[in-house]
mmCIF file with all atom_site columns, C-alpha atoms in Angstrom:
data_model
loop_
_atom_site.group_PDB
_atom_site.id
_atom_site.type_symbol
_atom_site.label_atom_id
_atom_site.label_alt_id
_atom_site.label_comp_id
_atom_site.label_asym_id
_atom_site.label_entity_id
_atom_site.label_seq_id
_atom_site.pdbx_PDB_ins_code
_atom_site.Cartn_x
_atom_site.Cartn_y
_atom_site.Cartn_z
_atom_site.occupancy
_atom_site.B_iso_or_equiv
_atom_site.pdbx_formal_charge
_atom_site.auth_seq_id
_atom_site.auth_comp_id
_atom_site.auth_asym_id
_atom_site.auth_atom_id
_atom_site.pdbx_PDB_model_num
ATOM 1   C CA . LEU A 1 1   ? -143.974 -111.733 149.832 1.00 74.00 ? 1   LEU A CA 1
ATOM 2   C CA . MET A 1 2   ? -140.552 -112.153 148.283 1.00 77.00 ? 2   MET A CA 1
ATOM 3   C CA . PHE A 1 3   ? -137.610 -111.930 150.661 1.00 79.00 ? 3   PHE A CA 1
ATOM 4   C CA . ALA A 1 4   ? -133.879 -112.603 150.586 1.00 80.00 ? 4   ALA A CA 1
ATOM 5   C CA . GLN A 1 5   ? -132.987 -116.262 151.035 1.00 84.00 ? 5   GLN A CA 1
ATOM 6   C CA . PRO A 1 6   ? -129.689 -117.265 152.678 1.00 89.00 ? 6   PRO A CA 1
ATOM 7   C CA . LEU A 1 7   ? -126.935 -118.304 150.295 1.00 89.00 ? 7   LEU A CA 1
ATOM 8   C CA . CYS A 1 8   ? -124.777 -119.676 153.107 1.00 89.00 ? 8   CYS A CA 1
ATOM 9   C CA . GLN A 1 9   ? -125.174 -120.317 156.837 1.00 91.00 ? 9   GLN A CA 1
ATOM 10  C CA . GLY A 1 10  ? -122.394 -121.161 159.257 1.00 90.00 ? 10  GLY A CA 1
ATOM 11  C CA . THR A 1 11  ? -119.741 -119.528 161.383 1.00 89.00 ? 11  THR A CA 1
ATOM 12  C CA . LEU A 1 12  ? -118.457 -116.063 160.521 1.00 85.00 ? 12  LEU A CA 1
ATOM 13  C CA . ALA A 1 13  ? -115.296 -117.614 159.047 1.00 87.00 ? 13  ALA A CA 1
ATOM 14  C CA . GLU A 1 14  ? -117.344 -119.987 156.864 1.00 88.00 ? 14  GLU A CA 1
ATOM 15  C CA . CYS A 1 15  ? -119.564 -117.170 155.626 1.00 86.00 ? 15  CYS A CA 1
ATOM 16  C CA . LEU A 1 16  ? -116.549 -115.006 154.806 1.00 85.00 ? 16  LEU A CA 1
ATOM 17  C CA . GLU A 1 17  ? -115.199 -117.841 152.648 1.00 87.00 ? 17  GLU A CA 1
ATOM 18  C CA . PHE A 1 18  ? -118.327 -117.715 150.484 1.00 87.00 ? 18  PHE A CA 1
ATOM 19  C CA . GLY A 1 19  ? -117.406 -116.337 147.052 1.00 86.00 ? 19  GLY A CA 1
ATOM 20  C CA . VAL A 1 20  ? -118.957 -112.942 146.316 1.00 83.00 ? 20  VAL A CA 1
ATOM 21  C CA . GLU A 1 21  ? -118.812 -113.340 142.525 1.00 84.00 ? 21  GLU A CA 1
ATOM 22  C CA . PHE A 1 22  ? -121.690 -115.492 141.285 1.00 84.00 ? 22  PHE A CA 1
ATOM 23  C CA . GLU A 1 23  ? -124.575 -115.318 138.838 1.00 85.00 ? 23  GLU A CA 1
ATOM 24  C CA . SER A 1 24  ? -127.715 -113.648 140.136 1.00 85.00 ? 24  SER A CA 1
ATOM 25  C CA . THR A 1 25  ? -130.364 -116.019 141.497 1.00 85.00 ? 25  THR A CA 1
ATOM 26  C CA . ILE A 1 26  ? -133.218 -113.518 141.000 1.00 85.00 ? 26  ILE A CA 1
ATOM 27  C CA . PRO A 1 27  ? -134.352 -114.599 137.486 1.00 86.00 ? 27  PRO A CA 1
ATOM 28  C CA . ARG A 1 28  ? -134.678 -118.219 138.607 1.00 86.00 ? 28  ARG A CA 1
ATOM 29  C CA . ARG A 1 29  ? -136.580 -117.239 141.744 1.00 86.00 ? 29  ARG A CA 1
ATOM 30  C CA . LEU A 1 30  ? -139.006 -115.231 139.600 1.00 88.00 ? 30  LEU A CA 1
ATOM 31  C CA . GLY A 1 31  ? -139.460 -118.157 137.243 1.00 88.00 ? 31  GLY A CA 1
ATOM 32  C CA . LEU A 1 32  ? -137.691 -116.352 134.413 1.00 88.00 ? 32  LEU A CA 1
ATOM 33  C CA . PRO A 1 33  ? -134.978 -117.654 132.088 1.00 86.00 ? 33  PRO A CA 1
ATOM 34  C CA . ALA A 1 34  ? -131.387 -116.562 132.648 1.00 80.00 ? 34  ALA A CA 1
ATOM 35  C CA . LEU A 1 35  ? -130.201 -113.543 130.681 1.00 79.00 ? 35  LEU A CA 1
ATOM 36  C CA . PRO A 1 36  ? -128.299 -114.461 127.502 1.00 79.00 ? 36  PRO A CA 1
ATOM 37  C CA . PRO A 1 37  ? -124.514 -113.897 127.596 1.00 74.00 ? 37  PRO A CA 1
ATOM 38  C CA . GLY A 1 38  ? -123.631 -110.258 127.041 1.00 65.00 ? 38  GLY A CA 1
ATOM 39  C CA . ALA A 1 39  ? -127.099 -108.909 127.847 1.00 67.00 ? 39  ALA A CA 1
ATOM 40  C CA . GLY A 1 40  ? -125.883 -107.136 130.959 1.00 59.00 ? 40  GLY A CA 1
ATOM 41  C CA . GLY A 1 41  ? -122.603 -105.974 129.465 1.00 60.00 ? 41  GLY A CA 1
ATOM 42  C CA . GLY A 1 42  ? -120.716 -109.105 130.502 1.00 65.00 ? 42  GLY A CA 1
ATOM 43  C CA . GLU A 1 43  ? -120.695 -112.832 129.961 1.00 73.00 ? 43  GLU A CA 1
ATOM 44  C CA . LEU A 1 44  ? -122.653 -113.454 133.175 1.00 78.00 ? 44  LEU A CA 1
ATOM 45  C CA . ASN A 1 45  ? -125.455 -111.633 134.967 1.00 79.00 ? 45  ASN A CA 1
ATOM 46  C CA . LEU A 1 46  ? -123.459 -111.202 138.165 1.00 80.00 ? 46  LEU A CA 1
ATOM 47  C CA . ALA A 1 47  ? -124.975 -110.350 141.524 1.00 81.00 ? 47  ALA A CA 1
ATOM 48  C CA . GLU A 1 48  ? -123.795 -107.145 143.164 1.00 77.00 ? 48  GLU A CA 1
ATOM 49  C CA . GLY A 1 49  ? -122.360 -109.058 146.101 1.00 80.00 ? 49  GLY A CA 1
ATOM 50  C CA . VAL A 1 50  ? -123.505 -110.402 149.453 1.00 85.00 ? 50  VAL A CA 1
ATOM 51  C CA . VAL A 1 51  ? -124.553 -109.138 152.876 1.00 86.00 ? 51  VAL A CA 1
ATOM 52  C CA . THR A 1 52  ? -123.059 -110.964 155.856 1.00 87.00 ? 52  THR A CA 1
ATOM 53  C CA . ARG A 1 53  ? -125.159 -110.665 158.992 1.00 85.00 ? 53  ARG A CA 1
ATOM 54  C CA . PRO A 1 54  ? -125.815 -112.562 162.246 1.00 86.00 ? 54  PRO A CA 1
ATOM 55  C CA . LEU A 1 55  ? -128.655 -115.062 162.392 1.00 83.00 ? 55  LEU A CA 1
ATOM 56  C CA . ARG A 1 56  ? -130.130 -113.073 165.279 1.00 80.00 ? 56  ARG A CA 1
ATOM 57  C CA . GLU A 1 57  ? -129.959 -109.306 165.574 1.00 74.00 ? 57  GLU A CA 1
ATOM 58  C CA . PRO A 1 58  ? -127.472 -108.222 168.273 1.00 69.00 ? 58  PRO A CA 1
ATOM 59  C CA . ARG A 1 59  ? -128.383 -105.733 170.955 1.00 68.00 ? 59  ARG A CA 1
ATOM 60  C CA . LEU A 1 60  ? -127.869 -102.159 169.826 1.00 59.00 ? 60  LEU A CA 1
ATOM 61  C CA . GLN A 1 61  ? -124.964 -100.418 171.492 1.00 57.00 ? 61  GLN A CA 1
ATOM 62  C CA . HIS A 1 62  ? -124.785 -96.670  171.041 1.00 53.00 ? 62  HIS A CA 1
ATOM 63  C CA . ARG A 1 63  ? -121.368 -95.164  170.535 1.00 50.00 ? 63  ARG A CA 1
ATOM 64  C CA . ALA A 1 64  ? -120.017 -91.635  170.648 1.00 51.00 ? 64  ALA A CA 1
ATOM 65  C CA . GLY A 1 65  ? -120.394 -89.614  167.466 1.00 50.00 ? 65  GLY A CA 1
ATOM 66  C CA . GLY A 1 66  ? -122.961 -91.926  165.906 1.00 50.00 ? 66  GLY A CA 1
ATOM 67  C CA . ARG A 1 67  ? -121.326 -91.706  162.471 1.00 48.00 ? 67  ARG A CA 1
ATOM 68  C CA . GLY A 1 68  ? -118.918 -93.734  160.422 1.00 45.00 ? 68  GLY A CA 1
ATOM 69  C CA . LYS A 1 69  ? -119.221 -96.970  158.530 1.00 47.00 ? 69  LYS A CA 1
ATOM 70  C CA . GLU A 1 70  ? -119.613 -99.235  161.550 1.00 49.00 ? 70  GLU A CA 1
ATOM 71  C CA . SER A 1 71  ? -123.042 -100.883 161.485 1.00 47.00 ? 71  SER A CA 1
ATOM 72  C CA . LEU A 1 72  ? -125.053 -100.970 164.694 1.00 55.00 ? 72  LEU A CA 1
ATOM 73  C CA . ARG A 1 73  ? -126.993 -103.891 163.198 1.00 58.00 ? 73  ARG A CA 1
ATOM 74  C CA . GLY A 1 74  ? -123.926 -106.124 163.005 1.00 69.00 ? 74  GLY A CA 1
ATOM 75  C CA . LEU A 1 75  ? -123.960 -106.578 159.237 1.00 70.00 ? 75  LEU A CA 1
ATOM 76  C CA . PHE A 1 76  ? -121.659 -105.568 156.390 1.00 75.00 ? 76  PHE A CA 1
ATOM 77  C CA . LYS A 1 77  ? -121.646 -105.728 152.600 1.00 74.00 ? 77  LYS A CA 1
ATOM 78  C CA . ARG A 1 78  ? -119.100 -107.442 150.381 1.00 77.00 ? 78  ARG A CA 1
ATOM 79  C CA . LYS A 1 79  ? -119.308 -106.326 146.751 1.00 74.00 ? 79  LYS A CA 1
ATOM 80  C CA . ILE A 1 80  ? -117.638 -107.401 143.547 1.00 73.00 ? 80  ILE A CA 1
ATOM 81  C CA . GLU A 1 81  ? -115.258 -104.924 141.924 1.00 69.00 ? 81  GLU A CA 1
ATOM 82  C CA . ALA A 1 82  ? -117.779 -103.793 139.286 1.00 67.00 ? 82  ALA A CA 1
ATOM 83  C CA . PHE A 1 83  ? -120.154 -102.585 142.015 1.00 66.00 ? 83  PHE A CA 1
ATOM 84  C CA . SER A 1 84  ? -117.573 -101.272 144.451 1.00 66.00 ? 84  SER A CA 1
ATOM 85  C CA . GLU A 1 85  ? -118.338 -97.846  145.918 1.00 66.00 ? 85  GLU A CA 1
ATOM 86  C CA . LYS A 1 86  ? -114.666 -97.297  146.742 1.00 70.00 ? 86  LYS A CA 1
ATOM 87  C CA . ARG A 1 87  ? -111.910 -97.178  144.160 1.00 66.00 ? 87  ARG A CA 1
ATOM 88  C CA . TYR A 1 88  ? -108.329 -96.013  144.610 1.00 62.00 ? 88  TYR A CA 1
ATOM 89  C CA . GLN A 1 89  ? -106.470 -94.483  141.690 1.00 57.00 ? 89  GLN A CA 1
ATOM 90  C CA . ASN A 1 90  ? -103.285 -95.987  143.089 1.00 55.00 ? 90  ASN A CA 1
ATOM 91  C CA . ASN A 1 91  ? -103.733 -99.215  145.047 1.00 52.00 ? 91  ASN A CA 1
ATOM 92  C CA . ASP A 1 92  ? -100.090 -99.062  146.231 1.00 56.00 ? 92  ASP A CA 1
ATOM 93  C CA . TRP A 1 93  ? -100.649 -96.029  148.419 1.00 52.00 ? 93  TRP A CA 1
ATOM 94  C CA . ARG A 1 94  ? -100.914 -98.108  151.597 1.00 52.00 ? 94  ARG A CA 1
ATOM 95  C CA . ARG A 1 95  ? -97.505  -99.632  150.930 1.00 55.00 ? 95  ARG A CA 1
ATOM 96  C CA . GLY A 1 96  ? -96.219  -96.156  150.175 1.00 53.00 ? 96  GLY A CA 1
ATOM 97  C CA . LYS A 1 97  ? -97.499  -94.993  153.545 1.00 51.00 ? 97  LYS A CA 1
ATOM 98  C CA . ALA A 1 98  ? -95.535  -97.781  155.195 1.00 50.00 ? 98  ALA A CA 1
ATOM 99  C CA . GLY A 1 99  ? -92.402  -96.812  153.264 1.00 52.00 ? 99  GLY A CA 1
ATOM 100 C CA . GLY A 1 100 ? -92.390  -99.648  150.722 1.00 53.00 ? 100 GLY A CA 1
ATOM 101 C CA . ALA A 1 101 ? -89.302  -99.515  148.514 1.00 49.00 ? 101 ALA A CA 1
ATOM 102 C CA . GLY A 1 102 ? -89.910  -98.399  144.975 1.00 48.00 ? 102 GLY A CA 1
ATOM 103 C CA . VAL A 1 103 ? -93.586  -97.638  145.567 1.00 50.00 ? 103 VAL A CA 1
ATOM 104 C CA . ALA A 1 104 ? -93.634  -93.965  146.470 1.00 50.00 ? 104 ALA A CA 1
ATOM 105 C CA . ALA A 1 105 ? -91.018  -91.225  146.459 1.00 50.00 ? 105 ALA A CA 1
ATOM 106 C CA . HIS A 1 106 ? -92.183  -90.142  149.904 1.00 51.00 ? 106 HIS A CA 1
ATOM 107 C CA . ALA A 1 107 ? -94.685  -91.255  152.491 1.00 52.00 ? 107 ALA A CA 1
ATOM 108 C CA . PRO A 1 108 ? -97.861  -89.165  152.134 1.00 61.00 ? 108 PRO A CA 1
ATOM 109 C CA . ASP A 1 109 ? -98.808  -86.979  155.090 1.00 79.00 ? 109 ASP A CA 1
ATOM 110 C CA . ASN A 1 110 ? -102.147 -87.148  156.876 1.00 88.00 ? 110 ASN A CA 1
ATOM 111 C CA . VAL A 1 111 ? -103.825 -84.567  154.626 1.00 91.00 ? 111 VAL A CA 1
ATOM 112 C CA . GLU A 1 112 ? -102.721 -86.424  151.500 1.00 90.00 ? 112 GLU A CA 1
ATOM 113 C CA . LEU A 1 113 ? -104.030 -89.690  152.949 1.00 90.00 ? 113 LEU A CA 1
ATOM 114 C CA . LEU A 1 114 ? -107.356 -88.038  153.733 1.00 92.00 ? 114 LEU A CA 1
ATOM 115 C CA . ARG A 1 115 ? -107.546 -86.760  150.151 1.00 92.00 ? 115 ARG A CA 1
ATOM 116 C CA . LEU A 1 116 ? -106.913 -90.291  148.858 1.00 90.00 ? 116 LEU A CA 1
ATOM 117 C CA . GLU A 1 117 ? -109.625 -91.757  151.064 1.00 91.00 ? 117 GLU A CA 1
ATOM 118 C CA . VAL A 1 118 ? -112.164 -89.104  150.087 1.00 94.00 ? 118 VAL A CA 1
ATOM 119 C CA . ALA A 1 119 ? -111.404 -89.294  146.361 1.00 92.00 ? 119 ALA A CA 1
ATOM 120 C CA . ALA A 1 120 ? -111.680 -93.097  146.425 1.00 90.00 ? 120 ALA A CA 1
ATOM 121 C CA . LEU A 1 121 ? -115.249 -92.813  147.707 1.00 91.00 ? 121 LEU A CA 1
ATOM 122 C CA . VAL A 1 122 ? -116.556 -90.396  145.054 1.00 93.00 ? 122 VAL A CA 1
ATOM 123 C CA . THR A 1 123 ? -117.492 -92.988  142.427 1.00 91.00 ? 123 THR A CA 1
ATOM 124 C CA . GLU A 1 124 ? -120.153 -93.536  139.798 1.00 89.00 ? 124 GLU A CA 1
ATOM 125 C CA . GLN A 1 125 ? -121.400 -96.597  141.661 1.00 86.00 ? 125 GLN A CA 1
ATOM 126 C CA . ARG A 1 126 ? -121.881 -94.642  144.892 1.00 90.00 ? 126 ARG A CA 1
ATOM 127 C CA . LEU A 1 127 ? -123.835 -91.972  143.027 1.00 93.00 ? 127 LEU A CA 1
ATOM 128 C CA . ALA A 1 128 ? -125.963 -94.669  141.369 1.00 89.00 ? 128 ALA A CA 1
ATOM 129 C CA . ASN A 1 129 ? -126.704 -96.178  144.780 1.00 87.00 ? 129 ASN A CA 1
ATOM 130 C CA . VAL A 1 130 ? -127.697 -92.774  146.179 1.00 92.00 ? 130 VAL A CA 1
ATOM 131 C CA . LEU A 1 131 ? -129.964 -92.184  143.173 1.00 92.00 ? 131 LEU A CA 1
ATOM 132 C CA . SER A 1 132 ? -131.554 -95.602  143.670 1.00 87.00 ? 132 SER A CA 1
ATOM 133 C CA . LYS A 1 133 ? -132.931 -94.312  146.982 1.00 87.00 ? 133 LYS A CA 1
ATOM 134 C CA . THR A 1 134 ? -134.241 -91.000  145.631 1.00 83.00 ? 134 THR A CA 1
ATOM 135 C CA . GLY A 1 135 ? -135.196 -91.815  142.046 1.00 85.00 ? 135 GLY A CA 1
ATOM 136 C CA . ARG A 1 136 ? -134.114 -90.174  138.819 1.00 84.00 ? 136 ARG A CA 1
ATOM 137 C CA . ILE A 1 137 ? -133.863 -86.402  138.723 1.00 88.00 ? 137 ILE A CA 1
ATOM 138 C CA . SER A 1 138 ? -133.604 -83.788  136.007 1.00 87.00 ? 138 SER A CA 1
ATOM 139 C CA . ALA A 1 139 ? -130.570 -81.558  135.656 1.00 86.00 ? 139 ALA A CA 1
ATOM 140 C CA . ALA A 1 140 ? -133.034 -78.661  135.283 1.00 88.00 ? 140 ALA A CA 1
ATOM 141 C CA . ASP A 1 141 ? -134.424 -79.270  138.792 1.00 92.00 ? 141 ASP A CA 1
ATOM 142 C CA . ARG A 1 142 ? -131.994 -77.200  140.846 1.00 92.00 ? 142 ARG A CA 1
ATOM 143 C CA . GLU A 1 143 ? -133.494 -78.093  144.220 1.00 94.00 ? 143 GLU A CA 1
ATOM 144 C CA . ALA A 1 144 ? -133.336 -81.834  143.431 1.00 94.00 ? 144 ALA A CA 1
ATOM 145 C CA . CYS A 1 145 ? -129.715 -81.403  142.317 1.00 94.00 ? 145 CYS A CA 1
ATOM 146 C CA . ARG A 1 146 ? -128.843 -79.665  145.589 1.00 94.00 ? 146 ARG A CA 1
ATOM 147 C CA . ARG A 1 147 ? -130.483 -82.486  147.567 1.00 95.00 ? 147 ARG A CA 1
ATOM 148 C CA . LEU A 1 148 ? -128.566 -85.039  145.532 1.00 95.00 ? 148 LEU A CA 1
ATOM 149 C CA . LEU A 1 149 ? -125.314 -83.192  146.218 1.00 96.00 ? 149 LEU A CA 1
ATOM 150 C CA . ARG A 1 150 ? -126.011 -83.216  149.961 1.00 95.00 ? 150 ARG A CA 1
ATOM 151 C CA . ASP A 1 151 ? -127.005 -86.897  149.909 1.00 95.00 ? 151 ASP A CA 1
ATOM 152 C CA . LEU A 1 152 ? -123.869 -87.895  147.998 1.00 95.00 ? 152 LEU A CA 1
ATOM 153 C CA . GLN A 1 153 ? -121.580 -85.906  150.289 1.00 96.00 ? 153 GLN A CA 1
ATOM 154 C CA . GLU A 1 154 ? -123.237 -87.392  153.393 1.00 95.00 ? 154 GLU A CA 1
ATOM 155 C CA . ASP A 1 155 ? -122.877 -90.897  151.943 1.00 92.00 ? 155 ASP A CA 1
ATOM 156 C CA . VAL A 1 156 ? -119.164 -90.308  151.380 1.00 94.00 ? 156 VAL A CA 1
ATOM 157 C CA . VAL A 1 157 ? -118.658 -89.005  154.926 1.00 94.00 ? 157 VAL A CA 1
ATOM 158 C CA . ASP A 1 158 ? -120.634 -91.925  156.399 1.00 91.00 ? 158 ASP A CA 1
ATOM 159 C CA . ALA A 1 159 ? -118.353 -94.348  154.537 1.00 89.00 ? 159 ALA A CA 1
ATOM 160 C CA . LEU A 1 160 ? -115.182 -92.814  155.994 1.00 91.00 ? 160 LEU A CA 1
ATOM 161 C CA . GLU A 1 161 ? -113.486 -94.262  159.032 1.00 89.00 ? 161 GLU A CA 1
ATOM 162 C CA . PRO A 1 162 ? -114.547 -92.257  162.113 1.00 90.00 ? 162 PRO A CA 1
ATOM 163 C CA . GLU A 1 163 ? -111.104 -90.682  162.487 1.00 92.00 ? 163 GLU A CA 1
ATOM 164 C CA . ASP A 1 164 ? -111.094 -89.646  158.805 1.00 93.00 ? 164 ASP A CA 1
ATOM 165 C CA . ALA A 1 165 ? -114.600 -88.168  159.108 1.00 93.00 ? 165 ALA A CA 1
ATOM 166 C CA . ALA A 1 166 ? -113.432 -86.148  162.115 1.00 93.00 ? 166 ALA A CA 1
ATOM 167 C CA . ALA A 1 167 ? -110.297 -85.045  160.253 1.00 94.00 ? 167 ALA A CA 1
ATOM 168 C CA . LEU A 1 168 ? -112.420 -83.890  157.303 1.00 95.00 ? 168 LEU A CA 1
ATOM 169 C CA . GLN A 1 169 ? -114.246 -81.444  159.579 1.00 93.00 ? 169 GLN A CA 1
ATOM 170 C CA . ARG A 1 170 ? -110.884 -79.936  160.494 1.00 94.00 ? 170 ARG A CA 1
ATOM 171 C CA . GLN A 1 171 ? -109.726 -79.647  156.872 1.00 95.00 ? 171 GLN A CA 1
ATOM 172 C CA . PRO A 1 172 ? -111.906 -77.092  155.011 1.00 94.00 ? 172 PRO A CA 1
ATOM 173 C CA . VAL A 1 173 ? -109.690 -77.346  151.929 1.00 95.00 ? 173 VAL A CA 1
ATOM 174 C CA . VAL A 1 174 ? -110.298 -81.100  151.599 1.00 95.00 ? 174 VAL A CA 1
ATOM 175 C CA . ALA A 1 175 ? -114.001 -80.555  152.338 1.00 96.00 ? 175 ALA A CA 1
ATOM 176 C CA . ALA A 1 176 ? -114.115 -78.033  149.476 1.00 96.00 ? 176 ALA A CA 1
ATOM 177 C CA . GLU A 1 177 ? -112.382 -80.573  147.225 1.00 96.00 ? 177 GLU A CA 1
ATOM 178 C CA . LEU A 1 178 ? -115.025 -83.155  148.177 1.00 96.00 ? 178 LEU A CA 1
ATOM 179 C CA . ASP A 1 179 ? -117.754 -80.672  147.235 1.00 96.00 ? 179 ASP A CA 1
ATOM 180 C CA . ALA A 1 180 ? -116.090 -79.988  143.875 1.00 96.00 ? 180 ALA A CA 1
ATOM 181 C CA . MET A 1 181 ? -115.614 -83.715  143.109 1.00 95.00 ? 181 MET A CA 1
ATOM 182 C CA . CYS A 1 182 ? -119.246 -84.475  143.932 1.00 96.00 ? 182 CYS A CA 1
ATOM 183 C CA . ARG A 1 183 ? -120.490 -81.584  141.796 1.00 96.00 ? 183 ARG A CA 1
ATOM 184 C CA . GLU A 1 184 ? -118.324 -82.676  138.863 1.00 95.00 ? 184 GLU A CA 1
ATOM 185 C CA . LEU A 1 185 ? -119.491 -86.296  139.132 1.00 94.00 ? 185 LEU A CA 1
ATOM 186 C CA . ILE A 1 186 ? -123.180 -85.359  139.373 1.00 95.00 ? 186 ILE A CA 1
ATOM 187 C CA . THR A 1 187 ? -122.916 -82.948  136.426 1.00 94.00 ? 187 THR A CA 1
ATOM 188 C CA . ARG A 1 188 ? -121.149 -85.528  134.266 1.00 92.00 ? 188 ARG A CA 1
ATOM 189 C CA . GLU A 1 189 ? -123.574 -88.337  135.089 1.00 90.00 ? 189 GLU A CA 1
ATOM 190 C CA . LEU A 1 190 ? -126.726 -86.222  134.675 1.00 92.00 ? 190 LEU A CA 1
ATOM 191 C CA . ARG A 1 191 ? -125.520 -84.940  131.295 1.00 90.00 ? 191 ARG A CA 1
ATOM 192 C CA . ALA A 1 192 ? -124.742 -88.497  130.184 1.00 88.00 ? 192 ALA A CA 1
ATOM 193 C CA . ALA A 1 193 ? -128.204 -89.628  131.321 1.00 85.00 ? 193 ALA A CA 1
ATOM 194 C CA . ALA A 1 194 ? -129.807 -86.741  129.418 1.00 86.00 ? 194 ALA A CA 1
ATOM 195 C CA . ARG A 1 195 ? -127.907 -87.714  126.256 1.00 85.00 ? 195 ARG A CA 1
ATOM 196 C CA . ARG A 1 196 ? -129.011 -91.350  126.603 1.00 80.00 ? 196 ARG A CA 1
ATOM 197 C CA . GLU A 1 197 ? -132.620 -90.288  127.122 1.00 79.00 ? 197 GLU A CA 1
ATOM 198 C CA . ALA A 1 198 ? -132.518 -87.955  124.121 1.00 81.00 ? 198 ALA A CA 1
ATOM 199 C CA . ALA A 1 199 ? -131.025 -90.712  121.962 1.00 79.00 ? 199 ALA A CA 1
ATOM 200 C CA . ALA A 1 200 ? -133.734 -93.150  123.101 1.00 73.00 ? 200 ALA A CA 1
ATOM 201 C CA . VAL A 1 201 ? -136.508 -90.645  122.317 1.00 73.00 ? 201 VAL A CA 1
ATOM 202 C CA . SER A 1 202 ? -134.969 -89.919  118.916 1.00 72.00 ? 202 SER A CA 1
ATOM 203 C CA . GLY A 1 203 ? -134.681 -93.625  118.156 1.00 70.00 ? 203 GLY A CA 1
ATOM 204 C CA . ALA A 1 204 ? -138.289 -94.237  119.157 1.00 68.00 ? 204 ALA A CA 1
ATOM 205 C CA . ALA A 1 205 ? -139.433 -91.327  116.976 1.00 69.00 ? 205 ALA A CA 1
ATOM 206 C CA . ARG A 1 206 ? -137.525 -92.693  113.976 1.00 71.00 ? 206 ARG A CA 1
ATOM 207 C CA . ALA A 1 207 ? -138.985 -96.154  114.525 1.00 70.00 ? 207 ALA A CA 1
ATOM 208 C CA . GLN A 1 208 ? -142.491 -94.691  114.678 1.00 69.00 ? 208 GLN A CA 1
ATOM 209 C CA . ALA A 1 209 ? -141.920 -92.699  111.486 1.00 73.00 ? 209 ALA A CA 1
ATOM 210 C CA . ILE A 1 210 ? -140.706 -95.830  109.709 1.00 69.00 ? 210 ILE A CA 1
ATOM 211 C CA . ALA A 1 211 ? -143.767 -97.739  110.932 1.00 65.00 ? 211 ALA A CA 1
ATOM 212 C CA . VAL A 1 212 ? -146.099 -94.957  109.699 1.00 64.00 ? 212 VAL A CA 1
ATOM 213 C CA . LEU A 1 213 ? -144.400 -94.878  106.310 1.00 66.00 ? 213 LEU A CA 1
ATOM 214 C CA . ALA A 1 214 ? -144.559 -98.645  106.035 1.00 66.00 ? 214 ALA A CA 1
ATOM 215 C CA . GLY A 1 215 ? -148.264 -98.589  106.774 1.00 61.00 ? 215 GLY A CA 1
ATOM 216 C CA . SER A 1 216 ? -149.119 -95.770  104.386 1.00 55.00 ? 216 SER A CA 1
#
């Protein structure tokens, strides 16, 4: 049975110093050659990141609300930028909140900050991760699309800080914006997947026709 092998063991500080950008060890563990440069869209076949966790599972401690990104298992993920599920359109917004000179014309209010946090979490990578748990779906399957929408929205809310998740429940306008962003992302990605599938089928059909002609 294949299982994850530790990349680093030590104190929390030592583990946090471990670099998250490295070439995947999976091909070697499977006895396969490394992917050639460029095969995965980049020079290296990079791992998604690392999971930092205690050597022994801590005792579970229940907390009020039971939601938010805090892990009751005492572990957390550190991902490289390419696989990040959170992406800000403007990375200077935190400095703007603090009143940094020349960064923002005004400090954003709490609703604006909530919008920024929510929008940063509606990403292609997050949708891909949600789909990895449910499997591929067809845009024609309305019930599957509704389930995907619910799963994506729940994943976004779970990733919010507890106070932001609570604030979202009090802001129906921002909640409606979250719904619209998730719908737009799902529609765009499913249409792109359908185009890729159609192109692959067309290419396979052309290759088969060429093979038939060559053999006739």
